[in-house]
mmCIF file of C-alpha atoms and ligand atoms in Angstrom:
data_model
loop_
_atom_site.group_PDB
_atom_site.id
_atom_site.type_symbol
_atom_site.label_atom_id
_atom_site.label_comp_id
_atom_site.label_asym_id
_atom_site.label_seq_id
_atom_site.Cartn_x
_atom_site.Cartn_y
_atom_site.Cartn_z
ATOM 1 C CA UNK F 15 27.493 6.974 12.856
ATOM 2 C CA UNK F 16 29.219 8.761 9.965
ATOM 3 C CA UNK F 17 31.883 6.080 9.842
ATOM 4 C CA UNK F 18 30.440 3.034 11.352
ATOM 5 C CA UNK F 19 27.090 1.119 10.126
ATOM 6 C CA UNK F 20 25.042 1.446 13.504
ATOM 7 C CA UNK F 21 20.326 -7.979 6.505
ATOM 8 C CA UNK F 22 14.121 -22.749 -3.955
ATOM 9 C CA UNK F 23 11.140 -23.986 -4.537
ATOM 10 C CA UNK F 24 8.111 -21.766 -3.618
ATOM 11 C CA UNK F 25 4.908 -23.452 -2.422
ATOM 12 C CA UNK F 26 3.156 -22.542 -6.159
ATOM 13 C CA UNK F 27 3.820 -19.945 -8.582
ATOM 14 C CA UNK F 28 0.716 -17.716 -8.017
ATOM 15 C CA UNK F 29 2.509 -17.151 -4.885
ATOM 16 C CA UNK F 30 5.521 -16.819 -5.972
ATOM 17 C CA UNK F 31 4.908 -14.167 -8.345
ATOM 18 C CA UNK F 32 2.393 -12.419 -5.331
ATOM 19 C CA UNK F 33 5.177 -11.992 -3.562
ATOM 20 C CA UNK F 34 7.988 -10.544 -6.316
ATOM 21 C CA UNK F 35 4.837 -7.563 -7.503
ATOM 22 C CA UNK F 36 5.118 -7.268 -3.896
ATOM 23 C CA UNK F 37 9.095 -6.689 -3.494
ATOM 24 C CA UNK F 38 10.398 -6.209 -6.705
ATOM 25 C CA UNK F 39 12.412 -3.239 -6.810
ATOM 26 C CA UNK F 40 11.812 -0.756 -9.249
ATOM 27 C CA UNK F 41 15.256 -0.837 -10.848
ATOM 28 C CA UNK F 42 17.257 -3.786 -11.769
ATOM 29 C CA UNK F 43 19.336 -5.655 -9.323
ATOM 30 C CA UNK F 44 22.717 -5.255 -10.982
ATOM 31 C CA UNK F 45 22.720 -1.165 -10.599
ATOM 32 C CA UNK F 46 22.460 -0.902 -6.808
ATOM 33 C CA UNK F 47 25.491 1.212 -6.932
ATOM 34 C CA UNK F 48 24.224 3.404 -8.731
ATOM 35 C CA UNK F 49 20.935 3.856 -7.218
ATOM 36 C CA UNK F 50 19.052 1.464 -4.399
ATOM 37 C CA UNK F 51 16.076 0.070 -5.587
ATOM 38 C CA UNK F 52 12.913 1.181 -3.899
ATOM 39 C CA UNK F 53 11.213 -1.673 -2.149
ATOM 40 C CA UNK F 54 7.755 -1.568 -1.091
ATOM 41 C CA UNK F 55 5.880 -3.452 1.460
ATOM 42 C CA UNK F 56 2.981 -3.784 3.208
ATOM 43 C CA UNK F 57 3.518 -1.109 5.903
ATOM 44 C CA UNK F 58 6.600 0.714 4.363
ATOM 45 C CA UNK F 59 8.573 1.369 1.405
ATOM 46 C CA UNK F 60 12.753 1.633 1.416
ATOM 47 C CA UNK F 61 14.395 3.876 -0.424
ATOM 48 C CA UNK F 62 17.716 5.874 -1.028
ATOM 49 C CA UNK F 63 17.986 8.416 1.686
ATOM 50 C CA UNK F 64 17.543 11.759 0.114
ATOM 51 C CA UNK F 65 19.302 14.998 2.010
ATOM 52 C CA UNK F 66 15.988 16.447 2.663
ATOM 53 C CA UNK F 67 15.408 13.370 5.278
ATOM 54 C CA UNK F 68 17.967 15.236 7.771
ATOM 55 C CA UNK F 69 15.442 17.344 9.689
ATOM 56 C CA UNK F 70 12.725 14.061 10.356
ATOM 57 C CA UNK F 71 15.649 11.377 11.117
ATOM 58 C CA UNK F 72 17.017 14.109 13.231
ATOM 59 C CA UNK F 73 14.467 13.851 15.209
ATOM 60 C CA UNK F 74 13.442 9.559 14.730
ATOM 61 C CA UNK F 75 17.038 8.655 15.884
ATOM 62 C CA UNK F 76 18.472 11.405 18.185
ATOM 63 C CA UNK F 77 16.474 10.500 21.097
ATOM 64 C CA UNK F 78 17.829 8.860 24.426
ATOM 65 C CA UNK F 79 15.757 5.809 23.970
ATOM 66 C CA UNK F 80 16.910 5.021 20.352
ATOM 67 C CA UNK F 81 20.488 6.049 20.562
ATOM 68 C CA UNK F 82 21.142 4.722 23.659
ATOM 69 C CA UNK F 83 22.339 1.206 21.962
ATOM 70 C CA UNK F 84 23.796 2.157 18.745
ATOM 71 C CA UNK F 85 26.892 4.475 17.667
ATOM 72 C CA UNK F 86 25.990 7.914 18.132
ATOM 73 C CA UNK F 87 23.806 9.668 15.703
ATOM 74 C CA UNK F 88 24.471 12.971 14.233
ATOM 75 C CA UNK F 89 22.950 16.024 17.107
ATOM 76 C CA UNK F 90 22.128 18.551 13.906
ATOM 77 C CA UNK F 91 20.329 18.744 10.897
ATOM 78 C CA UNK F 92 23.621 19.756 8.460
ATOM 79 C CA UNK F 93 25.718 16.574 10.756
ATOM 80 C CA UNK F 94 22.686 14.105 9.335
ATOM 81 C CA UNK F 95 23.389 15.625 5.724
ATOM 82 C CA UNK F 96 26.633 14.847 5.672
ATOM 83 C CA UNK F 97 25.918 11.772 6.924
ATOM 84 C CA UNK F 98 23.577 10.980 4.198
ATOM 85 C CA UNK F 99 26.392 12.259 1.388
ATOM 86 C CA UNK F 100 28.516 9.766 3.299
ATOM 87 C CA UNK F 101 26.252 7.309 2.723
ATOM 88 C CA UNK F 102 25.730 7.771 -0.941
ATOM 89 C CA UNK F 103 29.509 7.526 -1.662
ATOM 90 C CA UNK F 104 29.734 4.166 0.037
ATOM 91 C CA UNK F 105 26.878 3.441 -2.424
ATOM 92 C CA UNK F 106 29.003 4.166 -4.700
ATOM 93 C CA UNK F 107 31.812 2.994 -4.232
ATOM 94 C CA UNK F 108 29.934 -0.700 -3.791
ATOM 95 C CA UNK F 109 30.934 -1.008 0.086
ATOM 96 C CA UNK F 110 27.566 0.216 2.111
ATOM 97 C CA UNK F 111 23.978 0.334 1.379
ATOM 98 C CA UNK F 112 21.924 2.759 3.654
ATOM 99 C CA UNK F 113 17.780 2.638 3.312
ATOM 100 C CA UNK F 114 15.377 5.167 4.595
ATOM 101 C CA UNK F 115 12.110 3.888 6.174
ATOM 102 C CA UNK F 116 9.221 5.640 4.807
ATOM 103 C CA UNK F 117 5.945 4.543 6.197
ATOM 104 C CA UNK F 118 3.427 4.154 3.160
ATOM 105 C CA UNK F 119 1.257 7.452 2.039
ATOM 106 C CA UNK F 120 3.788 9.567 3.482
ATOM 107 C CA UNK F 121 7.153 10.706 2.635
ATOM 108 C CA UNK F 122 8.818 11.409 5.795
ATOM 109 C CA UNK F 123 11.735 9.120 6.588
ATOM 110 C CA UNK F 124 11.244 7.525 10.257
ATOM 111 C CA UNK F 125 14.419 5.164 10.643
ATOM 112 C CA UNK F 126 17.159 3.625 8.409
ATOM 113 C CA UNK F 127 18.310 -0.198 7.673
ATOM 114 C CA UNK F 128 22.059 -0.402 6.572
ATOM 115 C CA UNK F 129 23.932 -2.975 5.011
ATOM 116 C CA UNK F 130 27.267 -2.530 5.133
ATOM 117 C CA UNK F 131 30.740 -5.660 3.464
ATOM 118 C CA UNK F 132 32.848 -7.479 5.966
ATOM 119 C CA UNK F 133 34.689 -8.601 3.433
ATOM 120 C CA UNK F 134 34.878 -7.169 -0.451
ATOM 121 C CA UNK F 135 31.888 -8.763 -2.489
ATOM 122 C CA UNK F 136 29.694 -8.408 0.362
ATOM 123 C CA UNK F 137 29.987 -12.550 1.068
ATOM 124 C CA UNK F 138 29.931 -11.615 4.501
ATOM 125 C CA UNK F 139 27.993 -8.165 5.474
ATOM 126 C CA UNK F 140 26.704 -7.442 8.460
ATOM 127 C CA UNK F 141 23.382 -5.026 8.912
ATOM 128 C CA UNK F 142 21.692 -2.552 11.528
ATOM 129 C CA UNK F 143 18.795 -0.869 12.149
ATOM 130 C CA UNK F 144 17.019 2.368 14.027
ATOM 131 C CA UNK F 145 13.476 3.211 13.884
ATOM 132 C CA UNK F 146 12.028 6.243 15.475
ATOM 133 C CA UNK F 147 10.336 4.828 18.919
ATOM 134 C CA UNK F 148 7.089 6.097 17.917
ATOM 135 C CA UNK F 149 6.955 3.213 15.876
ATOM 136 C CA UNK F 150 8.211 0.607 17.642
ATOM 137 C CA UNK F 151 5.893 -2.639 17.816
ATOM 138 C CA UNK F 152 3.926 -1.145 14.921
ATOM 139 C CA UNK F 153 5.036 -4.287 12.717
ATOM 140 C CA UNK F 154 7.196 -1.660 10.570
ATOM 141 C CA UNK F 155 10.489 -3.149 12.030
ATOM 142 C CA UNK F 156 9.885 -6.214 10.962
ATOM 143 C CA UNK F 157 8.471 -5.228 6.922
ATOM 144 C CA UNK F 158 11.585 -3.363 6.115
ATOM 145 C CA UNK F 159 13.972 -6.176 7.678
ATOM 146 C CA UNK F 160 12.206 -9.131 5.246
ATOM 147 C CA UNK F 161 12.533 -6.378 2.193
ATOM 148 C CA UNK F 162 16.214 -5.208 3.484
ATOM 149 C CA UNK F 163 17.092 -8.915 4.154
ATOM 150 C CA UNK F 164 15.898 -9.865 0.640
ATOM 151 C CA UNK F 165 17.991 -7.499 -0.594
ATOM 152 C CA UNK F 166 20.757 -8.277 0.788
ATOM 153 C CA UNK F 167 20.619 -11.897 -0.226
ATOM 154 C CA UNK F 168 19.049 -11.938 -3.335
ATOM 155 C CA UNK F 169 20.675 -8.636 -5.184
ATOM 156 C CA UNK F 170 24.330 -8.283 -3.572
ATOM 157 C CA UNK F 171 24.249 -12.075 -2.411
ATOM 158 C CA UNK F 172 25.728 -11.829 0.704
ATOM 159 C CA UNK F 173 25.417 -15.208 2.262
ATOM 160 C CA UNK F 174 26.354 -14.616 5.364
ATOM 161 C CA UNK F 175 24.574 -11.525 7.158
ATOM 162 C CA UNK F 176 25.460 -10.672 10.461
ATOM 163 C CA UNK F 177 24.246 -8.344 13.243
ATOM 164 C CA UNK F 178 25.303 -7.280 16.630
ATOM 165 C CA UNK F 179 23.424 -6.160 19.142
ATOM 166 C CA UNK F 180 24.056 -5.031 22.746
ATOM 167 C CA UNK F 181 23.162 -7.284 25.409
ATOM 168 C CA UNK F 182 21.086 -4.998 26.944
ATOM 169 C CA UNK F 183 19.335 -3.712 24.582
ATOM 170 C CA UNK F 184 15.840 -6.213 24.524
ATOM 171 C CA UNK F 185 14.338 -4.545 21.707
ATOM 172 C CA UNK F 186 17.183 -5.152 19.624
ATOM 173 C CA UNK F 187 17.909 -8.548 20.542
ATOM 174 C CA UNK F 188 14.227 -9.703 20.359
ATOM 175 C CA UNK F 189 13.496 -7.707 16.921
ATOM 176 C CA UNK F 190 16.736 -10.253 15.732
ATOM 177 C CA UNK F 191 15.313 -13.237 17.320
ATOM 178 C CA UNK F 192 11.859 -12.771 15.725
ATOM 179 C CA UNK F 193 13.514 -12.823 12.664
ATOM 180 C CA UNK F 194 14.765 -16.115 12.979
ATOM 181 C CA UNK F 195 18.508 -14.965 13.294
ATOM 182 C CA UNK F 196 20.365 -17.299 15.068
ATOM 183 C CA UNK F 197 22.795 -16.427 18.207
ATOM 184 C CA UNK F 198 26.265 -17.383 17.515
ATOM 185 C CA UNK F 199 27.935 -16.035 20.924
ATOM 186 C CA UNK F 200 28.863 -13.127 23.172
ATOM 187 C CA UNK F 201 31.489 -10.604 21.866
ATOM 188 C CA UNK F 202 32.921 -9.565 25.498
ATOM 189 C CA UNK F 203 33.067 -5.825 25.875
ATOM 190 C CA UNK F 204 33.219 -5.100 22.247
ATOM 191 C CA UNK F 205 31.179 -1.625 22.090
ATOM 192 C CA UNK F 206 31.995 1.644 23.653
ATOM 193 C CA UNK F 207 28.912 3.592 24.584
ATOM 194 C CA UNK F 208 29.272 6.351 26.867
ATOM 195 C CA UNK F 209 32.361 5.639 28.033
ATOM 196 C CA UNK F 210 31.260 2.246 29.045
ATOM 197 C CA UNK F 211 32.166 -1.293 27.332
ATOM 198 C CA UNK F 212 29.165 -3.417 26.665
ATOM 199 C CA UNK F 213 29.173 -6.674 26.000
ATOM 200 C CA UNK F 214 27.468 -7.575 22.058
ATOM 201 C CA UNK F 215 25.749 -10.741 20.976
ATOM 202 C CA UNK F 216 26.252 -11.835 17.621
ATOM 203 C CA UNK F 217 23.755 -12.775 15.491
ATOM 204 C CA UNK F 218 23.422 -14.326 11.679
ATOM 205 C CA UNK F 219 21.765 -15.339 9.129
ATOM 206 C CA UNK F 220 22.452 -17.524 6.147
ATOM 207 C CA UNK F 221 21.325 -17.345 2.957
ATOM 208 C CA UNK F 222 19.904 -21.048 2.403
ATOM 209 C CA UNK F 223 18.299 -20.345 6.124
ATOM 210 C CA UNK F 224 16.446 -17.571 4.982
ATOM 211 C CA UNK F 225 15.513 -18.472 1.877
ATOM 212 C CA UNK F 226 13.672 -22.243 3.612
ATOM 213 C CA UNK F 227 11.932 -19.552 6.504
ATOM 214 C CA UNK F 228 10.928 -17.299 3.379
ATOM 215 C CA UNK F 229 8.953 -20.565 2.350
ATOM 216 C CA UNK F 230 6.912 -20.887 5.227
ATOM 217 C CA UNK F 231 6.199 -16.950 6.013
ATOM 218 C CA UNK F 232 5.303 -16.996 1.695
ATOM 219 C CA UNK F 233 2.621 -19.343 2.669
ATOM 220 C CA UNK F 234 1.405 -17.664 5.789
ATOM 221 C CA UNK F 235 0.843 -14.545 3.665
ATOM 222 C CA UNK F 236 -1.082 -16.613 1.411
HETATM 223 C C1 COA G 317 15.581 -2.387 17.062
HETATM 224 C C2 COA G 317 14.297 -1.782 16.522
HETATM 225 C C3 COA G 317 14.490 -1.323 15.069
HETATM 226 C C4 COA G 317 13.231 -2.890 16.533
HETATM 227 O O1 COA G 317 11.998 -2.350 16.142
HETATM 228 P P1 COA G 317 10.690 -2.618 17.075
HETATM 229 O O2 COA G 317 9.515 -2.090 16.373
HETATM 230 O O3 COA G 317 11.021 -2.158 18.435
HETATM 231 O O4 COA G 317 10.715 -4.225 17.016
HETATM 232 P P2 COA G 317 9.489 -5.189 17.277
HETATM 233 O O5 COA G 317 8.557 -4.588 18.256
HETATM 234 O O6 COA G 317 8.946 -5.628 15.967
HETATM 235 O O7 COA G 317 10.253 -6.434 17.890
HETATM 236 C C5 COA G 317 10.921 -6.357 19.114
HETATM 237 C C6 COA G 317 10.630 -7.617 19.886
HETATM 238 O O8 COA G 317 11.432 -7.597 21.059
HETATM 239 C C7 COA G 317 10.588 -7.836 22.167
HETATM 240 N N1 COA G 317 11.148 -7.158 23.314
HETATM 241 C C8 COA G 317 10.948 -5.891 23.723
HETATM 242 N N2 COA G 317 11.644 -5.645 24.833
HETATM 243 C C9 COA G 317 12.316 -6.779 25.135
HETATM 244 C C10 COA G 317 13.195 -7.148 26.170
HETATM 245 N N3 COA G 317 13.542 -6.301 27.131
HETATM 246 N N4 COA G 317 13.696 -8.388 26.142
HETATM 247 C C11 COA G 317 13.373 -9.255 25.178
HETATM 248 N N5 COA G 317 12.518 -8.966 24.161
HETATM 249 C C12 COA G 317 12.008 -7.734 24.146
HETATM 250 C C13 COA G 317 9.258 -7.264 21.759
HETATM 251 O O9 COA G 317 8.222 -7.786 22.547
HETATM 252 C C14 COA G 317 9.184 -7.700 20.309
HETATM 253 O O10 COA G 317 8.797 -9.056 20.153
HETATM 254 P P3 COA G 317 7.247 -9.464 19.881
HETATM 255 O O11 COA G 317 6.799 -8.689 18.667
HETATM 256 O O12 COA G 317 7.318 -10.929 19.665
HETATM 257 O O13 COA G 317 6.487 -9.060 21.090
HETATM 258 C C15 COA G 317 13.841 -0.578 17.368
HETATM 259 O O14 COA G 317 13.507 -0.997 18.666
HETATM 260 C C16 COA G 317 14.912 0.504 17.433
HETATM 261 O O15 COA G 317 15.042 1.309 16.517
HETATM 262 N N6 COA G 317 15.682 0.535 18.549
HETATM 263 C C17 COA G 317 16.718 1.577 18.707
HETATM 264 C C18 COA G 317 17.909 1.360 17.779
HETATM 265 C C19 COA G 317 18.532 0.007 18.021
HETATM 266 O O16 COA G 317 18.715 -0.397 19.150
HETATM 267 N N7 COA G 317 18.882 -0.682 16.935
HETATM 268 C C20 COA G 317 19.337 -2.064 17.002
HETATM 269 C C21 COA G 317 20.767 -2.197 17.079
HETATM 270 S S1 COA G 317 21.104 -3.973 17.076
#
């Protein structure tokens, strides 16, 4: 996990600005490198992951069930924290952008959402995602991916955001299909897990996509 990333016209403007005191980060979008912004939603808030979130995403992501699809997470505390320095140098360095998942009146980091170039300028990034199971179809998932998706399209305008998920891995695929992502295809035995090649399905979204499905879940909220 250390090396590789395991996402118009509003209806009216009372909406419009409902939703940005909802999502606006707290800094400005054009120092991302320097800091993330902290993003705040409904269920959760995203924020840069701080060292002391080692010993609690230690034990969120190092479990059979939520490893089993992704690249192997770090098995100790100190392997998470260097982890975590890893991922504020790619900060940094404008290449990666890693958030922790902090459920709202608490401060314990339960999962991550990364964001990581495919190309420099972050035209094309792809994402991924890991939430500790004990909050799996809580509705957290999908909070953080609008706020992380937002993000990614609206502060280091990425237009093109991909994800890939292992075929067998139903949570994963149907967390991305929710979302509205579409399918683009099957990447034939393109992931090495346990010594086995799985096959990956690749999924995207485009800016202009979201930002016409951001209409219609704006006026759902409403
Ligand atoms: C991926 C992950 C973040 C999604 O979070 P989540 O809380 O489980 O997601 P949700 O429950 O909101 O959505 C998953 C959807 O898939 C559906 N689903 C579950 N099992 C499924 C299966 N076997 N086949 C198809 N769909 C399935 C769920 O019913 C749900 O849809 P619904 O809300 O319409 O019922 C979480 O499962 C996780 O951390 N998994 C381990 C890490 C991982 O695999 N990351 C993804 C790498 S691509």
């Amino acid at each position: 996990m250390e090396n590789q990333t395991l996402l118009t016209a509003r209806p009216d403007a009372n909406l419009h600005a409902a939703i940005a005191a909802v999502r606006s980060p707290e800094t400005t979008t054009s120092d991302w490198k320097q800091a993330l912004p902290v993003l705040t939603g409904s269920m959760v808030t995203l924020r840069e992951l701080r060292l002391s979130d080692a010993t609690s995403l230690l034990a969120m992501l190092s479990t059979q069930e939520v490893a089993r699809f992704i690249s192997p997470p770090p098995t100790t505390v100190e392997g998470f924290e260097r982890f975590i320095a890893w991922t504020h140098r790619e900060r940094a360095a404008g290449n990666y952008a890693c958030f922790a998942v902090v459920p709202n009146g608490t401060d314990t980091a339960i999962g991550i959402f990364q964001v990581r170039q495919l190309e420099p300028g972050f035209g094309t990034a792809e994402w991924g995602f890991a939430i500790g199971s004990a909050f799996w179809g809580t509705g957290v998932f999908m909070d953080g991916a609008r706020m992380v998706i937002d993000f990614a399209f609206d502060t280091i305008h990425t237009h093109r955001l991909e994800a890939r998920a292992a075929i067998r891995n139903g949570r994963g695929n149907g967390a991305l299909r929710k979302l509205g992502a579409m399918q683009e295809g099957i990447l034939r035995k393109s992931f090495l897990r346990n010594g086995e090649y799985l096959d990956q399905a690749l999924w995207t979204i485009l800016d202009e996509d979201w930002r016409a499905q951001r209409i219609v879940w704006g006026v759902q909220i409403h």
